[in-house]
PDB file of C-alpha atoms and ligand atoms in Angstrom:
ATOM      1  CA  MET A   1      79.033  88.458 113.976  1.00 52.00           C
ATOM      2  CA  GLY A   2      82.165  86.601 115.152  1.00 70.00           C
ATOM      3  CA  ALA A   3      82.513  82.810 115.069  1.00 74.00           C
ATOM      4  CA  ARG A   4      80.782  81.218 118.059  1.00 70.00           C
ATOM      5  CA  LEU A   5      79.963  77.865 119.592  1.00 71.00           C
ATOM      6  CA  GLU A   6      76.242  78.096 120.273  1.00 78.00           C
ATOM      7  CA  ARG A   7      75.028  74.495 120.019  1.00 88.00           C
ATOM      8  CA  GLU A   8      71.565  73.023 119.835  1.00 94.00           C
ATOM      9  CA  ILE A   9      70.919  69.266 119.831  1.00 96.00           C
ATOM     10  CA  ARG A  10      67.720  67.759 118.439  1.00 96.00           C
ATOM     11  CA  VAL A  11      67.037  64.051 118.621  1.00 97.00           C
ATOM     12  CA  PHE A  12      64.572  62.250 116.348  1.00 97.00           C
ATOM     13  CA  PRO A  13      63.129  58.739 116.622  1.00 97.00           C
ATOM     14  CA  ASP A  14      64.596  57.567 113.309  1.00 97.00           C
ATOM     15  CA  PRO A  15      66.446  58.764 110.172  1.00 98.00           C
ATOM     16  CA  THR A  16      63.189  59.348 108.288  1.00 98.00           C
ATOM     17  CA  ARG A  17      61.850  61.808 110.812  1.00 98.00           C
ATOM     18  CA  GLU A  18      65.318  63.336 111.173  1.00 98.00           C
ATOM     19  CA  ALA A  19      65.435  63.978 107.408  1.00 98.00           C
ATOM     20  CA  GLU A  20      61.885  65.392 107.433  1.00 98.00           C
ATOM     21  CA  ALA A  21      62.822  67.817 110.214  1.00 98.00           C
ATOM     22  CA  ALA A  22      66.028  68.791 108.389  1.00 98.00           C
ATOM     23  CA  ALA A  23      64.104  69.418 105.160  1.00 98.00           C
ATOM     24  CA  ARG A  24      61.554  71.539 107.012  1.00 98.00           C
ATOM     25  CA  HIS A  25      64.350  73.464 108.737  1.00 98.00           C
ATOM     26  CA  LEU A  26      66.300  74.076 105.511  1.00 98.00           C
ATOM     27  CA  ALA A  27      63.198  75.208 103.607  1.00 98.00           C
ATOM     28  CA  ALA A  28      62.390  77.692 106.369  1.00 98.00           C
ATOM     29  CA  ARG A  29      65.963  79.002 106.470  1.00 98.00           C
ATOM     30  CA  ALA A  30      66.018  79.273 102.684  1.00 98.00           C
ATOM     31  CA  ARG A  31      62.817  81.316 102.627  1.00 98.00           C
ATOM     32  CA  VAL A  32      64.163  83.671 105.312  1.00 98.00           C
ATOM     33  CA  ALA A  33      67.461  84.101 103.437  1.00 98.00           C
ATOM     34  CA  VAL A  34      65.760  84.795 100.105  1.00 98.00           C
ATOM     35  CA  ARG A  35      63.395  87.306 101.694  1.00 98.00           C
ATOM     36  CA  ALA A  36      66.284  89.060 103.428  1.00 98.00           C
ATOM     37  CA  ARG A  37      69.023  88.868 100.781  1.00 98.00           C
ATOM     38  CA  GLY A  38      67.503  87.451  97.603  1.00 98.00           C
ATOM     39  CA  ARG A  39      69.636  84.310  97.782  1.00 98.00           C
ATOM     40  CA  PHE A  40      70.052  81.116  99.882  1.00 98.00           C
ATOM     41  CA  SER A  41      73.706  80.094  99.903  1.00 98.00           C
ATOM     42  CA  TRP A  42      73.973  76.445 100.956  1.00 99.00           C
ATOM     43  CA  VAL A  43      77.089  74.284 101.401  1.00 99.00           C
ATOM     44  CA  LEU A  44      76.220  70.615 100.814  1.00 99.00           C
ATOM     45  CA  ALA A  45      77.674  67.697 102.754  1.00 98.00           C
ATOM     46  CA  GLY A  46      78.969  64.532 101.143  1.00 98.00           C
ATOM     47  CA  GLY A  47      79.034  60.932 102.284  1.00 98.00           C
ATOM     48  CA  ARG A  48      75.969  58.680 102.594  1.00 98.00           C
ATOM     49  CA  THR A  49      73.965  60.308 105.409  1.00 98.00           C
ATOM     50  CA  PRO A  50      72.547  63.339 103.562  1.00 98.00           C
ATOM     51  CA  GLU A  51      71.367  61.301 100.557  1.00 98.00           C
ATOM     52  CA  GLY A  52      67.970  60.587 102.145  1.00 98.00           C
ATOM     53  CA  LEU A  53      67.511  64.267 102.924  1.00 98.00           C
ATOM     54  CA  TYR A  54      68.452  65.250  99.370  1.00 98.00           C
ATOM     55  CA  ARG A  55      65.959  62.762  97.887  1.00 98.00           C
ATOM     56  CA  LEU A  56      63.226  64.009 100.222  1.00 98.00           C
ATOM     57  CA  LEU A  57      63.893  67.627  99.224  1.00 98.00           C
ATOM     58  CA  ALA A  58      63.813  66.712  95.530  1.00 98.00           C
ATOM     59  CA  ARG A  59      60.471  65.000  95.845  1.00 97.00           C
ATOM     60  CA  ARG A  60      58.307  66.146  98.737  1.00 97.00           C
ATOM     61  CA  TRP A  61      59.771  69.641  99.033  1.00 97.00           C
ATOM     62  CA  ARG A  62      60.285  70.404  95.356  1.00 96.00           C
ATOM     63  CA  SER A  63      57.452  72.921  95.265  1.00 97.00           C
ATOM     64  CA  ARG A  64      58.064  74.309  98.753  1.00 97.00           C
ATOM     65  CA  PHE A  65      61.678  75.479  98.441  1.00 98.00           C
ATOM     66  CA  PRO A  66      63.078  78.628  96.708  1.00 98.00           C
ATOM     67  CA  TRP A  67      65.315  76.612  94.346  1.00 98.00           C
ATOM     68  CA  GLU A  68      65.509  79.420  91.746  1.00 98.00           C
ATOM     69  CA  ALA A  69      67.221  81.638  94.362  1.00 98.00           C
ATOM     70  CA  THR A  70      69.427  78.904  95.862  1.00 98.00           C
ATOM     71  CA  GLU A  71      73.179  78.771  95.329  1.00 98.00           C
ATOM     72  CA  ILE A  72      74.989  75.480  95.956  1.00 99.00           C
ATOM     73  CA  PHE A  73      78.536  74.925  97.183  1.00 98.00           C
ATOM     74  CA  PHE A  74      80.245  71.750  98.428  1.00 99.00           C
ATOM     75  CA  GLY A  75      82.026  71.366 101.750  1.00 98.00           C
ATOM     76  CA  ASP A  76      84.404  68.815 100.295  1.00 98.00           C
ATOM     77  CA  GLU A  77      84.982  66.457  97.403  1.00 98.00           C
ATOM     78  CA  ARG A  78      86.920  63.344  96.606  1.00 98.00           C
ATOM     79  CA  CYS A  79      89.621  63.781  93.918  1.00 98.00           C
ATOM     80  CA  VAL A  80      87.733  61.698  91.375  1.00 98.00           C
ATOM     81  CA  GLY A  81      85.750  62.431  88.228  1.00 98.00           C
ATOM     82  CA  ARG A  82      82.353  64.132  88.403  1.00 98.00           C
ATOM     83  CA  ARG A  83      80.562  60.867  87.462  1.00 98.00           C
ATOM     84  CA  ASP A  84      82.616  58.636  89.745  1.00 98.00           C
ATOM     85  CA  PRO A  85      80.424  56.744  92.263  1.00 97.00           C
ATOM     86  CA  GLU A  86      82.686  58.120  95.007  1.00 98.00           C
ATOM     87  CA  SER A  87      82.054  61.727  93.993  1.00 98.00           C
ATOM     88  CA  ASN A  88      80.021  63.827  96.440  1.00 98.00           C
ATOM     89  CA  TYR A  89      78.850  65.906  93.479  1.00 98.00           C
ATOM     90  CA  ALA A  90      77.648  62.774  91.658  1.00 98.00           C
ATOM     91  CA  MET A  91      75.644  61.705  94.726  1.00 98.00           C
ATOM     92  CA  ALA A  92      74.102  65.154  95.226  1.00 98.00           C
ATOM     93  CA  ARG A  93      73.341  65.508  91.523  1.00 98.00           C
ATOM     94  CA  GLU A  94      71.599  62.127  91.325  1.00 98.00           C
ATOM     95  CA  ALA A  95      69.662  62.598  94.600  1.00 98.00           C
ATOM     96  CA  LEU A  96      68.792  66.298  94.351  1.00 98.00           C
ATOM     97  CA  LEU A  97      70.427  68.682  91.883  1.00 98.00           C
ATOM     98  CA  ALA A  98      69.200  66.999  88.687  1.00 98.00           C
ATOM     99  CA  HIS A  99      65.596  67.156  89.975  1.00 98.00           C
ATOM    100  CA  VAL A 100      65.171  70.747  91.167  1.00 98.00           C
ATOM    101  CA  PRO A 101      65.243  74.046  89.241  1.00 98.00           C
ATOM    102  CA  ILE A 102      68.451  75.533  90.652  1.00 98.00           C
ATOM    103  CA  PRO A 103      70.024  77.605  87.866  1.00 98.00           C
ATOM    104  CA  ARG A 104      73.009  75.585  86.611  1.00 97.00           C
ATOM    105  CA  HIS A 105      75.407  78.511  86.984  1.00 98.00           C
ATOM    106  CA  ARG A 106      74.591  78.576  90.698  1.00 98.00           C
ATOM    107  CA  ILE A 107      75.775  75.015  91.320  1.00 98.00           C
ATOM    108  CA  HIS A 108      79.469  75.253  92.133  1.00 98.00           C
ATOM    109  CA  ARG A 109      81.260  71.921  91.895  1.00 98.00           C
ATOM    110  CA  LEU A 110      84.683  71.263  93.376  1.00 98.00           C
ATOM    111  CA  ARG A 111      86.597  69.904  90.366  1.00 98.00           C
ATOM    112  CA  GLY A 112      88.028  66.751  91.926  1.00 98.00           C
ATOM    113  CA  GLU A 113      89.374  65.604  88.550  1.00 98.00           C
ATOM    114  CA  LEU A 114      91.842  68.532  88.309  1.00 98.00           C
ATOM    115  CA  ARG A 115      95.544  67.795  88.832  1.00 98.00           C
ATOM    116  CA  PRO A 116      97.337  68.858  90.859  1.00 98.00           C
ATOM    117  CA  ALA A 117      94.457  69.035  93.351  1.00 98.00           C
ATOM    118  CA  SER A 118      95.891  72.297  94.678  1.00 98.00           C
ATOM    119  CA  ARG A 119      94.796  73.863  91.374  1.00 98.00           C
ATOM    120  CA  ALA A 120      91.181  72.874  92.068  1.00 98.00           C
ATOM    121  CA  ALA A 121      91.473  74.227  95.615  1.00 98.00           C
ATOM    122  CA  GLU A 122      92.819  77.578  94.364  1.00 98.00           C
ATOM    123  CA  GLU A 123      90.096  77.749  91.690  1.00 98.00           C
ATOM    124  CA  TYR A 124      87.365  77.180  94.306  1.00 98.00           C
ATOM    125  CA  ALA A 125      88.929  79.653  96.716  1.00 98.00           C
ATOM    126  CA  ARG A 126      88.757  82.285  93.962  1.00 98.00           C
ATOM    127  CA  LEU A 127      85.109  81.381  93.373  1.00 98.00           C
ATOM    128  CA  ILE A 128      84.261  81.735  97.092  1.00 97.00           C
ATOM    129  CA  GLY A 129      86.274  84.945  97.272  1.00 96.00           C
ATOM    130  CA  PRO A 130      87.870  86.444 100.376  1.00 94.00           C
ATOM    131  CA  LEU A 131      85.988  85.739 103.598  1.00 92.00           C
ATOM    132  CA  PRO A 132      84.089  88.740 104.898  1.00 91.00           C
ATOM    133  CA  PRO A 133      85.431  90.237 108.126  1.00 90.00           C
ATOM    134  CA  ALA A 134      84.068  88.686 111.330  1.00 81.00           C
ATOM    135  CA  LYS A 135      81.452  91.390 111.881  1.00 84.00           C
ATOM    136  CA  ALA A 136      80.227  91.417 108.271  1.00 91.00           C
ATOM    137  CA  SER A 137      77.601  89.238 106.659  1.00 93.00           C
ATOM    138  CA  PRO A 138      78.845  85.590 106.558  1.00 97.00           C
ATOM    139  CA  ARG A 139      79.661  84.008 103.198  1.00 97.00           C
ATOM    140  CA  PHE A 140      77.166  81.137 103.526  1.00 98.00           C
ATOM    141  CA  ASP A 141      73.677  80.876 104.957  1.00 98.00           C
ATOM    142  CA  THR A 142      73.758  77.197 105.890  1.00 98.00           C
ATOM    143  CA  VAL A 143      76.659  74.741 106.011  1.00 98.00           C
ATOM    144  CA  LEU A 144      75.476  71.130 106.109  1.00 99.00           C
ATOM    145  CA  LEU A 145      78.042  68.715 107.583  1.00 99.00           C
ATOM    146  CA  GLY A 146      78.358  65.037 108.396  1.00 98.00           C
ATOM    147  CA  LEU A 147      80.465  63.364 111.069  1.00 98.00           C
ATOM    148  CA  GLY A 148      82.964  60.574 110.530  1.00 98.00           C
ATOM    149  CA  PRO A 149      83.556  57.920 113.218  1.00 97.00           C
ATOM    150  CA  ASP A 150      87.009  59.453 113.831  1.00 96.00           C
ATOM    151  CA  GLY A 151      85.531  62.904 114.456  1.00 97.00           C
ATOM    152  CA  HIS A 152      86.299  64.267 110.980  1.00 98.00           C
ATOM    153  CA  THR A 153      83.922  66.532 109.127  1.00 98.00           C
ATOM    154  CA  ALA A 154      84.067  67.595 105.506  1.00 98.00           C
ATOM    155  CA  SER A 155      87.558  66.296 104.674  1.00 98.00           C
ATOM    156  CA  LEU A 156      89.169  67.711 107.798  1.00 98.00           C
ATOM    157  CA  PHE A 157      90.705  64.633 109.415  1.00 97.00           C
ATOM    158  CA  PRO A 158      92.162  64.466 112.949  1.00 96.00           C
ATOM    159  CA  GLY A 159      95.757  65.702 113.077  1.00 95.00           C
ATOM    160  CA  ALA A 160      95.826  66.720 109.393  1.00 96.00           C
ATOM    161  CA  PRO A 161      97.499  70.032 108.389  1.00 96.00           C
ATOM    162  CA  ALA A 162      94.192  71.101 106.796  1.00 97.00           C
ATOM    163  CA  VAL A 163      92.670  71.321 110.281  1.00 96.00           C
ATOM    164  CA  ARG A 164      95.284  73.882 111.302  1.00 95.00           C
ATOM    165  CA  GLU A 165      94.868  76.014 108.160  1.00 96.00           C
ATOM    166  CA  ARG A 166      94.045  79.539 109.244  1.00 93.00           C
ATOM    167  CA  THR A 167      94.174  81.658 106.074  1.00 92.00           C
ATOM    168  CA  ARG A 168      93.125  79.642 103.030  1.00 97.00           C
ATOM    169  CA  THR A 169      89.438  78.785 102.487  1.00 98.00           C
ATOM    170  CA  VAL A 170      89.921  75.634 100.389  1.00 98.00           C
ATOM    171  CA  VAL A 171      92.759  73.101 100.587  1.00 98.00           C
ATOM    172  CA  ALA A 172      93.878  69.890  98.937  1.00 98.00           C
ATOM    173  CA  VAL A 173      94.023  66.961 101.363  1.00 98.00           C
ATOM    174  CA  PRO A 174      96.581  64.455 100.019  1.00 97.00           C
ATOM    175  CA  ARG A 175      95.737  61.651 102.456  1.00 95.00           C
ATOM    176  CA  ALA A 176      92.185  60.792 103.495  1.00 96.00           C
ATOM    177  CA  GLY A 177      91.850  59.594 107.066  1.00 94.00           C
ATOM    178  CA  HIS A 178      88.737  57.580 106.245  1.00 93.00           C
ATOM    179  CA  PRO A 179      87.425  55.642 103.243  1.00 95.00           C
ATOM    180  CA  PRO A 180      87.320  56.253 100.343  1.00 96.00           C
ATOM    181  CA  TRP A 181      91.115  56.361 100.475  1.00 97.00           C
ATOM    182  CA  VAL A 182      91.518  58.987  97.802  1.00 97.00           C
ATOM    183  CA  PRO A 183      92.928  62.502  98.061  1.00 98.00           C
ATOM    184  CA  ARG A 184      90.352  65.146  98.843  1.00 98.00           C
ATOM    185  CA  LEU A 185      89.458  68.816  98.529  1.00 98.00           C
ATOM    186  CA  SER A 186      87.957  70.535 101.568  1.00 98.00           C
ATOM    187  CA  LEU A 187      86.707  73.849 102.806  1.00 98.00           C
ATOM    188  CA  THR A 188      88.715  74.848 105.857  1.00 98.00           C
ATOM    189  CA  LEU A 189      87.396  75.669 109.335  1.00 98.00           C
ATOM    190  CA  ALA A 190      87.754  79.361 108.504  1.00 97.00           C
ATOM    191  CA  ALA A 191      85.458  78.981 105.496  1.00 98.00           C
ATOM    192  CA  LEU A 192      82.917  76.857 107.394  1.00 98.00           C
ATOM    193  CA  ALA A 193      82.818  79.453 110.167  1.00 97.00           C
ATOM    194  CA  SER A 194      81.702  82.138 107.686  1.00 97.00           C
ATOM    195  CA  SER A 195      78.138  80.869 107.961  1.00 97.00           C
ATOM    196  CA  ARG A 196      74.845  81.940 109.516  1.00 97.00           C
ATOM    197  CA  GLU A 197      74.398  78.421 110.795  1.00 98.00           C
ATOM    198  CA  VAL A 198      75.957  74.973 110.680  1.00 98.00           C
ATOM    199  CA  LEU A 199      73.726  71.893 110.572  1.00 98.00           C
ATOM    200  CA  PHE A 200      75.305  68.539 111.457  1.00 98.00           C
ATOM    201  CA  LEU A 201      73.215  65.607 110.235  1.00 98.00           C
ATOM    202  CA  VAL A 202      74.291  62.379 111.957  1.00 98.00           C
ATOM    203  CA  GLU A 203      72.609  59.001 112.267  1.00 98.00           C
ATOM    204  CA  GLY A 204      73.364  55.452 113.327  1.00 98.00           C
ATOM    205  CA  SER A 205      74.696  53.741 116.425  1.00 98.00           C
ATOM    206  CA  GLU A 206      78.165  53.514 114.858  1.00 97.00           C
ATOM    207  CA  LYS A 207      78.446  57.294 115.348  1.00 98.00           C
ATOM    208  CA  ALA A 208      77.148  57.349 118.952  1.00 97.00           C
ATOM    209  CA  ASP A 209      80.547  57.230 120.672  1.00 96.00           C
ATOM    210  CA  THR A 210      81.941  59.922 118.398  1.00 96.00           C
ATOM    211  CA  VAL A 211      78.901  62.149 118.887  1.00 97.00           C
ATOM    212  CA  ALA A 212      79.341  61.869 122.654  1.00 95.00           C
ATOM    213  CA  ARG A 213      83.081  62.622 122.400  1.00 94.00           C
ATOM    214  CA  VAL A 214      82.541  65.618 120.122  1.00 95.00           C
ATOM    215  CA  LEU A 215      79.683  67.116 122.135  1.00 93.00           C
ATOM    216  CA  ARG A 216      81.366  66.562 125.471  1.00 85.00           C
ATOM    217  CA  ALA A 217      85.019  67.203 124.535  1.00 67.00           C
ATOM    218  CA  ALA A 218      86.811  69.856 126.491  1.00 67.00           C
ATOM    219  CA  PRO A 219      88.376  72.473 124.181  1.00 64.00           C
ATOM    220  CA  ARG A 220      91.913  71.214 124.906  1.00 64.00           C
ATOM    221  CA  HIS A 221      91.084  67.898 123.180  1.00 64.00           C
ATOM    222  CA  SER A 222      89.499  69.560 120.138  1.00 63.00           C
ATOM    223  CA  SER A 223      92.378  69.161 117.708  1.00 65.00           C
ATOM    224  CA  ASN A 224      91.766  65.421 117.585  1.00 89.00           C
ATOM    225  CA  LEU A 225      88.103  66.061 116.833  1.00 95.00           C
ATOM    226  CA  PRO A 226      87.817  68.466 113.892  1.00 96.00           C
ATOM    227  CA  ALA A 227      83.993  68.395 114.122  1.00 97.00           C
ATOM    228  CA  ARG A 228      84.399  69.879 117.602  1.00 95.00           C
ATOM    229  CA  MET A 229      86.384  72.789 116.151  1.00 95.00           C
ATOM    230  CA  VAL A 230      83.620  73.906 113.774  1.00 96.00           C
ATOM    231  CA  ARG A 231      82.328  77.388 114.477  1.00 96.00           C
ATOM    232  CA  SER A 232      79.671  79.602 112.933  1.00 96.00           C
ATOM    233  CA  ALA A 233      78.415  83.171 113.187  1.00 96.00           C
ATOM    234  CA  GLY A 234      75.117  81.573 114.186  1.00 96.00           C
ATOM    235  CA  PRO A 235      73.920  78.373 115.841  1.00 96.00           C
ATOM    236  CA  ILE A 236      75.527  74.964 115.396  1.00 97.00           C
ATOM    237  CA  LEU A 237      72.638  72.516 115.163  1.00 98.00           C
ATOM    238  CA  TRP A 238      73.053  68.792 115.684  1.00 98.00           C
ATOM    239  CA  PHE A 239      70.244  66.722 114.180  1.00 98.00           C
ATOM    240  CA  LEU A 240      70.631  63.163 115.484  1.00 98.00           C
ATOM    241  CA  ASP A 241      68.557  60.051 115.335  1.00 98.00           C
ATOM    242  CA  ARG A 242      68.079  58.181 118.619  1.00 97.00           C
ATOM    243  CA  ALA A 243      70.830  55.695 117.715  1.00 97.00           C
ATOM    244  CA  ALA A 244      73.450  58.383 117.157  1.00 98.00           C
ATOM    245  CA  ALA A 245      72.380  60.143 120.368  1.00 97.00           C
ATOM    246  CA  SER A 246      72.359  56.963 122.443  1.00 96.00           C
ATOM    247  CA  ARG A 247      75.613  57.766 124.273  1.00 96.00           C
ATOM    248  CA  LEU A 248      74.647  61.329 125.183  1.00 93.00           C
ATOM    249  CA  PRO A 249      73.615  62.111 128.725  1.00 85.00           C
ATOM    250  CA  ARG A 250      69.943  63.046 128.866  1.00 78.00           C
ATOM    251  CA  ALA A 251      70.848  66.518 130.102  1.00 70.00           C
ATOM    252  CA  ALA A 252      72.885  67.192 126.947  1.00 68.00           C
ATOM    253  CA  ILE A 253      69.844  66.831 124.744  1.00 67.00           C
ATOM    254  CA  GLY A 254      67.689  69.834 124.016  1.00 55.00           C
ATOM    255  CA  PRO A 255      63.907  69.645 123.570  1.00 52.00           C
ATOM    256  CA  ASP A 256      63.521  65.961 122.840  1.00 49.00           C
ATOM    257  CA  LEU A 257      61.465  66.019 119.665  1.00 46.00           C
ATOM    258  CA  PRO A 258      60.350  62.417 120.046  1.00 44.00           C
ATOM    259  CA  SER A 259      58.137  63.490 122.917  1.00 37.00           C
ATOM    260  CA  ARG A 260      56.861  66.429 120.853  1.00 41.00           C
ATOM    261  CA  GLU A 261      56.608  64.112 117.834  1.00 39.00           C
ATOM    262  CA  GLU A 262      54.779  61.547 119.971  1.00 32.00           C
ATOM    263  CA  ARG A 263      52.553  64.298 121.362  1.00 31.00           C
ATOM    264  CA  ARG A 264      51.497  65.289 117.838  1.00 33.00           C
ATOM    265  CA  PRO A 265      47.840  64.202 117.425  1.00 35.00           C
ATOM    266  CA  ALA A 266      47.580  61.057 115.332  1.00 35.00           C
ATOM    267  CA  ARG A 267      46.473  61.912 111.782  1.00 38.00           C
ATOM    268  CA  GLY A 268      43.355  60.435 110.231  1.00 33.00           C
TER     269      GLY A 268
HETATM  270  C1  6PG B 301      82.858  62.827 102.716  1.00 64.06           C
HETATM  271  C2  6PG B 301      82.102  63.683 103.683  1.00 64.06           C
HETATM  272  C3  6PG B 301      82.427  63.271 105.081  1.00 64.06           C
HETATM  273  C4  6PG B 301      81.175  62.601 105.618  1.00 64.06           C
HETATM  274  C5  6PG B 301      81.473  61.782 106.833  1.00 64.06           C
HETATM  275  C6  6PG B 301      80.246  60.955 107.214  1.00 64.06           C
HETATM  276  O1  6PG B 301      83.292  63.314 101.671  1.00 64.06           O
HETATM  277  O2  6PG B 301      82.944  61.618 103.003  1.00 64.06           O
HETATM  278  O3  6PG B 301      82.189  64.988 103.467  1.00 64.06           O
HETATM  279  O4  6PG B 301      82.819  64.292 105.938  1.00 64.06           O
HETATM  280  O5  6PG B 301      80.218  63.605 105.929  1.00 64.06           O
HETATM  281  O6  6PG B 301      82.543  60.905 106.521  1.00 64.06           O
HETATM  282  O7  6PG B 301      79.982  60.103 106.130  1.00 64.06           O
HETATM  283  P1  6PG B 301      78.662  59.160 106.114  1.00 64.06           P
HETATM  284  O8  6PG B 301      77.507  60.096 106.062  1.00 64.06           O
HETATM  285  O9  6PG B 301      78.810  58.347 104.859  1.00 64.06           O
HETATM  286  O10 6PG B 301      78.708  58.353 107.382  1.00 64.06           O
END
């Protein structure tokens, strides 16, 4: 399966229902992956947006997710200690990983505390191993990503050399293009593309302009919008709340879940 750009946009009334749909989607994908290959290989996103999803999975989906067969990777990390409040690992651990029975040896942390950062990148690249050839089985089942207001994703910032990296799977990013202003570690586009699906989780009106630019950009403008350059061997799903989707033309939006959500018979 070569890398493709097959996109699907789903809009939800609010972040709560967006997170519920994402949890339901991930649990279903995890069950399919475990049935097919005995493992669900999931790349976590950092930043603030996924925290609600992680907490929901840890609580309401704890007993309905194949945690014992799940393997965790990180799409990027800040070059800080594992307990630093800015650490993506620290956020994911507090919101999810400390509360679910994923075997510890299957949680693979990017060691942001290592210096030079290139050493941590090389260590993680060895862990991931060489990317399978385009037609072979992708390295990851699901890559979860966020979107920065400048169009960055993971720690791939507009115009940065990391965006143009074609051979390495993990790179050190000396200069962040967005707060926190600390050096980063990031999977590259090549690594993200070795996936059965990519799931962007975006919410809030402050992202609406960027969502519209990314989802409507012509390929020639992609280099300024790294999120637009993301590919996968499978679908690229965009889960948006209404605020983040507010600048999209109606026609760009797939089955508008709010109508389906609103059609759902009232409980009780
Ligand atoms: C990071 C993330 C980054 C994030 C976006 C959106 O380390 O910051 O990997 O790519 O997903 O910046 O961040 P928010 O979800 O906080 O808006």
